Short mmCIF file of C-alpha atoms in Angstrom, two decimals:
data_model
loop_
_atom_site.label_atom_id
_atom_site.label_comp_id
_atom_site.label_asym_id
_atom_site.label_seq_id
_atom_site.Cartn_x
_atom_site.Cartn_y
_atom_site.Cartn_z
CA UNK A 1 -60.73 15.34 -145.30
CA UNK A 2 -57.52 16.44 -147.29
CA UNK A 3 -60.31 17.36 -150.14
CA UNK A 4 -61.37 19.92 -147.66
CA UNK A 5 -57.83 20.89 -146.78
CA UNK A 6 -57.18 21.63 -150.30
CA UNK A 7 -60.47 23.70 -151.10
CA UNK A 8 -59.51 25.46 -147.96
CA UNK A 9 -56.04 26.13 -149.49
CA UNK A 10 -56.97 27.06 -152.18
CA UNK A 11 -59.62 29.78 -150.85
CA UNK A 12 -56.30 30.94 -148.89
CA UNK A 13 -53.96 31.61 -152.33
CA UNK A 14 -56.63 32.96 -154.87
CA UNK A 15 -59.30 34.74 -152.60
CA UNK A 16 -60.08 37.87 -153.02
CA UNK A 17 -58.16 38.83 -149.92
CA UNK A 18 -55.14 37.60 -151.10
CA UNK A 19 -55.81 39.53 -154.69
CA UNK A 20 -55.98 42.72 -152.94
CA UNK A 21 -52.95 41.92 -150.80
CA UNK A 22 -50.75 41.42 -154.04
CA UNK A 23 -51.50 44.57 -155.79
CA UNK A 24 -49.66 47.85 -154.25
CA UNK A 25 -48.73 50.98 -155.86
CA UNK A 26 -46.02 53.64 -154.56
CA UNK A 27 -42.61 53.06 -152.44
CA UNK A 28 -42.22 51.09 -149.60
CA UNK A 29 -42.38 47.00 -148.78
CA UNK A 30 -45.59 44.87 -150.06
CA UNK A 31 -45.57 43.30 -147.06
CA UNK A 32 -44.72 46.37 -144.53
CA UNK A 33 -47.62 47.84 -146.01
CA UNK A 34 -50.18 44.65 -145.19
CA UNK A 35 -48.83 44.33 -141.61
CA UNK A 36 -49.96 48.21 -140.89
CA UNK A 37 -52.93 47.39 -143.49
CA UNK A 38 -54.39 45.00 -140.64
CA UNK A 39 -53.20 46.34 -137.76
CA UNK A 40 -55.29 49.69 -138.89
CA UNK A 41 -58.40 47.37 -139.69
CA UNK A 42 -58.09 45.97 -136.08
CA UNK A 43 -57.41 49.56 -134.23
CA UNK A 44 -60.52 50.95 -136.08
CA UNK A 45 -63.03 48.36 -135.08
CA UNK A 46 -65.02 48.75 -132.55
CA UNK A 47 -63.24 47.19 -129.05
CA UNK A 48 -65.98 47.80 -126.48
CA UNK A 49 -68.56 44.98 -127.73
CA UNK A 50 -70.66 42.85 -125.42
CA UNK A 51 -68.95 40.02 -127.15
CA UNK A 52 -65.51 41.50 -126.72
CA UNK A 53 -66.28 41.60 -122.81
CA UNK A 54 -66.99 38.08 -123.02
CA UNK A 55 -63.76 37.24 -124.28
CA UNK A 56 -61.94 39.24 -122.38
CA UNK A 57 -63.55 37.96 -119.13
CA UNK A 58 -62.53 34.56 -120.50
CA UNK A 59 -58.86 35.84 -120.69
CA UNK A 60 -59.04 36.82 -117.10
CA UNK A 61 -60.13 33.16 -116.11
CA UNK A 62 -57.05 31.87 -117.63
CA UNK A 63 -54.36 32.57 -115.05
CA UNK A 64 -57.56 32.01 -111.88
CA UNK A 65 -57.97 28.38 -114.04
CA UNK A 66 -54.22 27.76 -113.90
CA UNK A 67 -53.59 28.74 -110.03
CA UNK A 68 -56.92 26.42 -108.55
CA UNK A 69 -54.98 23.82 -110.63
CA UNK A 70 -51.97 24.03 -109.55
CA UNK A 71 -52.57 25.69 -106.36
CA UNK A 72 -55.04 24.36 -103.98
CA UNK A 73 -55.88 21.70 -106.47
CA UNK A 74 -59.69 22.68 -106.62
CA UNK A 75 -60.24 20.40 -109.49
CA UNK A 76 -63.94 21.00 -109.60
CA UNK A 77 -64.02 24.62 -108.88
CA UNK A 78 -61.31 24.68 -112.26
CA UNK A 79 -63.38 22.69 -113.68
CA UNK A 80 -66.59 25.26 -113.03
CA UNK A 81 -64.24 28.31 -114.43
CA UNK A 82 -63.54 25.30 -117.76
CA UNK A 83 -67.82 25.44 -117.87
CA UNK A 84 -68.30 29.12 -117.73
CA UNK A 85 -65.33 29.78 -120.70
CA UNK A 86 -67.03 27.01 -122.72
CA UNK A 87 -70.31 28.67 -122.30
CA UNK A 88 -69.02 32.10 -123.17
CA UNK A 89 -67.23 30.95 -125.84
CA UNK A 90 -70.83 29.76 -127.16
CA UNK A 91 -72.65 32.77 -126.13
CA UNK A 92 -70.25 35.40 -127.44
CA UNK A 93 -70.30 33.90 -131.41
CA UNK A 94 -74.27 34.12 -130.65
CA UNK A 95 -74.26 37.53 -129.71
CA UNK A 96 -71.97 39.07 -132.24
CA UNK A 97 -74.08 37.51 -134.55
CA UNK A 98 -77.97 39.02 -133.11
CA UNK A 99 -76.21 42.09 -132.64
CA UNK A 100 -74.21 42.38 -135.62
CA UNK A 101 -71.04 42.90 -133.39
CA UNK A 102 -68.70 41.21 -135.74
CA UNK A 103 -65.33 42.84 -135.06
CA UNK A 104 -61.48 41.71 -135.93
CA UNK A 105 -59.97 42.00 -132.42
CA UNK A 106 -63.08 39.55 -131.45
CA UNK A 107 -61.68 37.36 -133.63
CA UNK A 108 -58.83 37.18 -132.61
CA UNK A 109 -59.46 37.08 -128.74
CA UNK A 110 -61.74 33.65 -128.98
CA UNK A 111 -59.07 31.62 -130.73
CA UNK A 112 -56.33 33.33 -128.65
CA UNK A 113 -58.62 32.05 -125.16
CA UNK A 114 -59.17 28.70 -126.86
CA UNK A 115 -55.10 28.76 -126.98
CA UNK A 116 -54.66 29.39 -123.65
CA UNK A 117 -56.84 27.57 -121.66
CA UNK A 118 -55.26 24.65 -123.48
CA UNK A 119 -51.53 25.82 -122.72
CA UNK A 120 -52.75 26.36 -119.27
CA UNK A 121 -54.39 22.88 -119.01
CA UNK A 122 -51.58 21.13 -120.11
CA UNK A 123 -48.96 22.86 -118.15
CA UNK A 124 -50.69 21.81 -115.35
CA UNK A 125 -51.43 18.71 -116.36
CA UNK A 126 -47.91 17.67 -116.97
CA UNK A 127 -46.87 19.33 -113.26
CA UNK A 128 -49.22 17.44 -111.82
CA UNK A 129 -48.12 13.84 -113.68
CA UNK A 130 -51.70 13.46 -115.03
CA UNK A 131 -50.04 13.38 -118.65
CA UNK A 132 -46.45 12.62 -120.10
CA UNK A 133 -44.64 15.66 -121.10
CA UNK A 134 -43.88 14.54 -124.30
CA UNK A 135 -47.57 15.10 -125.02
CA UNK A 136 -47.94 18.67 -124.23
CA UNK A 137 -44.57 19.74 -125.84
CA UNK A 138 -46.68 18.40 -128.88
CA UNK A 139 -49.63 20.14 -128.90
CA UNK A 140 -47.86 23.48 -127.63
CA UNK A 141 -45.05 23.29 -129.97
CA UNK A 142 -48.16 22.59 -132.82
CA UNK A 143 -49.49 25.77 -131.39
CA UNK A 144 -46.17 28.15 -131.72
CA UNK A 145 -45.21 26.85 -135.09
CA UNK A 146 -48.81 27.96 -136.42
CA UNK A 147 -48.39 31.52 -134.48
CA UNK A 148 -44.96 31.70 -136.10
CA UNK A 149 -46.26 31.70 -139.31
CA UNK A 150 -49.12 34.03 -139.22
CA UNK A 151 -46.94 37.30 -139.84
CA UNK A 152 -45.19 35.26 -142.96
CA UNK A 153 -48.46 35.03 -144.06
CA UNK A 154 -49.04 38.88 -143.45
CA UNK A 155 -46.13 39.61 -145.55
CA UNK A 156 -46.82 38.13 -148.41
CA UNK A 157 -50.24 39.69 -148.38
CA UNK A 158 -52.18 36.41 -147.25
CA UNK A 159 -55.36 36.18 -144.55
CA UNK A 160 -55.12 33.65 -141.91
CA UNK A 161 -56.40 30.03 -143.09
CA UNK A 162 -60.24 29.60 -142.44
CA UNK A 163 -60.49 27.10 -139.91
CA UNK A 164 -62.11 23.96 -141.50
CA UNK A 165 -63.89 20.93 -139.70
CA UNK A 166 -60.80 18.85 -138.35
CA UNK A 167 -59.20 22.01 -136.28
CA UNK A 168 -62.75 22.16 -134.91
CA UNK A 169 -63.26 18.16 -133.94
CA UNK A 170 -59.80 18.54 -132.33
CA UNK A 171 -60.20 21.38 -130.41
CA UNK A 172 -64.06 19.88 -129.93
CA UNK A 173 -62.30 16.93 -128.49
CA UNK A 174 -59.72 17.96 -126.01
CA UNK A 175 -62.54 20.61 -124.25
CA UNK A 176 -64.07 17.68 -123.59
CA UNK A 177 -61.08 15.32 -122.77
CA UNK A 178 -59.57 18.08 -120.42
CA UNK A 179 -62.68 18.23 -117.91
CA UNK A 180 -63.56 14.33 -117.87
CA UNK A 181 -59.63 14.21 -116.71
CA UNK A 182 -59.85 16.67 -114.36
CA UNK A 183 -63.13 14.58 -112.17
CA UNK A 184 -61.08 11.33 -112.78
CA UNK A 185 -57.91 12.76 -110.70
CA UNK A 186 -60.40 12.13 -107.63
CA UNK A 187 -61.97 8.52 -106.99
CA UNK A 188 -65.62 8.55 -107.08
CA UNK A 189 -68.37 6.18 -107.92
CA UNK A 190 -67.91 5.81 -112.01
CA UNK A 191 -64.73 6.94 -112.59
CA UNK A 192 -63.52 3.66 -113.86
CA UNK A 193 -66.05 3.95 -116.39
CA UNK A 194 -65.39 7.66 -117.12
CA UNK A 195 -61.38 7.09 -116.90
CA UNK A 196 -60.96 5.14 -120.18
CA UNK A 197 -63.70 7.79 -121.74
CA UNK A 198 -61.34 10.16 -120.84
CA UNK A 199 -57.62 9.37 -122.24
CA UNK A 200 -59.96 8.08 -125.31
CA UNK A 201 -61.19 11.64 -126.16
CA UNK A 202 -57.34 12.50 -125.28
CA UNK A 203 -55.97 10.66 -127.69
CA UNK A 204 -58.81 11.51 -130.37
CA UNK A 205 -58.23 15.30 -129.94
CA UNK A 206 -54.45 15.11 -129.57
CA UNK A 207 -54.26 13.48 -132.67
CA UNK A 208 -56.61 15.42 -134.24
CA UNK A 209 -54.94 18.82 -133.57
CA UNK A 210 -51.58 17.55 -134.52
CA UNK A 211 -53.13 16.63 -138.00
CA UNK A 212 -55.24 19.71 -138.40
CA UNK A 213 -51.58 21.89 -137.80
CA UNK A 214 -49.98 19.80 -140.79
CA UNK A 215 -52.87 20.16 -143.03
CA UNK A 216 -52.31 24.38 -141.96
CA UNK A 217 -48.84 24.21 -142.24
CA UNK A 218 -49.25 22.96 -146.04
CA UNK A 219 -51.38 25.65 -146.58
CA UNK A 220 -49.16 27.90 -145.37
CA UNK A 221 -46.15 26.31 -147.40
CA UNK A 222 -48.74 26.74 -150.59
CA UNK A 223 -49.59 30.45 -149.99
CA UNK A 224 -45.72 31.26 -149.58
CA UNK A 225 -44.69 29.15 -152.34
CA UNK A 226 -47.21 30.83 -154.83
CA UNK A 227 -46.69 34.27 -153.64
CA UNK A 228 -42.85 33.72 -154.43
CA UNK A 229 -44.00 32.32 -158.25
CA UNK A 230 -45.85 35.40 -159.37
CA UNK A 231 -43.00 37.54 -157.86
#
């Protein structure tokens, strides 16, 4: 596992990504120039995809999600719009790849969805006293960390870390914890067998995700601290 980590790492700090981020010519700020650098690469792919759409119609299910949660507490019918993002999710990584849509803003709408249908989840979670508080400020604050350091990443002239296997079982696990909580807020034949199922995936993907941010974190720590060394 921390093998993996470190191969990851290591991609991060001597790809060739990170070569050409380290070598600029003329005035201005290395790191300036690699913020505008991506934001160009993202404004001049194409935005109007069929996978695009699919994000973005998972984007609009976010805050619909949130209010049958907390609203009229329509746990199943949240837990239909939970189905159709998971299979869109699926579909759209299929399509971009038959239709050779591959853009950069797709890439980063799915993660950002992913993001927020957990943030969403647990908010509502925690209002509604299905989980301790303690747990979501967790796996948030894991979250906003990470998203603080992208740009520092940026500016030293460094890609994103490649999501490896463990970010994947976590987020793997709580998709699945999230829904098997939702039909256990209801009695119904089974859910005493399904209830333990439930907070057992929510501990495995918790704990997980919290693990999979420190191992990013490092590699964060290791791109920053290596860029500084050859400066």
């Amino acid at each position: 596992m921390v093998q993996d980590a470190e191969r990851t790492t290591e991609n991060t700090t001597s790809g060739p990504r990170a070569e050409a981020g380290q070598d600029h010519s003329g005035p201005g700020d290395p790191g300036l120039d690699r913020i505008r650098e991506v934001a160009r690469d993202v404004w001049a792919d194409p935005w109007w995809t069929l996978p695009n759409l699919l994000s973005v119609i998972r984007l609009a299910g976010v805050p619909v999600f949130l209010w049958l949660l907390l609203g009229p507490q329509a746990d199943l019918l949240a837990l239909l719009v939970l189905v159709i993002s998971g299979a869109t999710d699926w579909l759209d990584g299929k399509l971009a790849r038959w239709l050779n849509q591959y853009s950069r803003i797709g890439e980063l709408l799915d993660p950002a969805a992913d993001r927020l249908y957990i943030v969403a989840t647990l908010i509502a979670f925690v209002l509604r006293d299905v989980i301790p508080w303690w747990v979501a400020v967790a796996l948030v604050g894991r979250d906003v960390v990470l998203t603080l350091c992208l740009p520092v990443l940026r500016w030293h002239g460094y890609e994103p870390p490649e999501v490896h296997y463990l970010g994947k079982a976590a987020t793997f696990c709580l998709m699945y914890a999230f829904p098997l909580l939702l039909l256990v807020q209801d009695d119904f034949t089974g859910s005493d067998v399904v209830r333990p199922i439930a907070y057992a995936f929510t501990a495995w993907g918790g704990a997980l995700y919290l693990w999979a941010g420190i191992l990013y974190f490092g590699q964060v720590l290791a791109a920053v601290r290596g860029a500084r060394a050859r400066a």
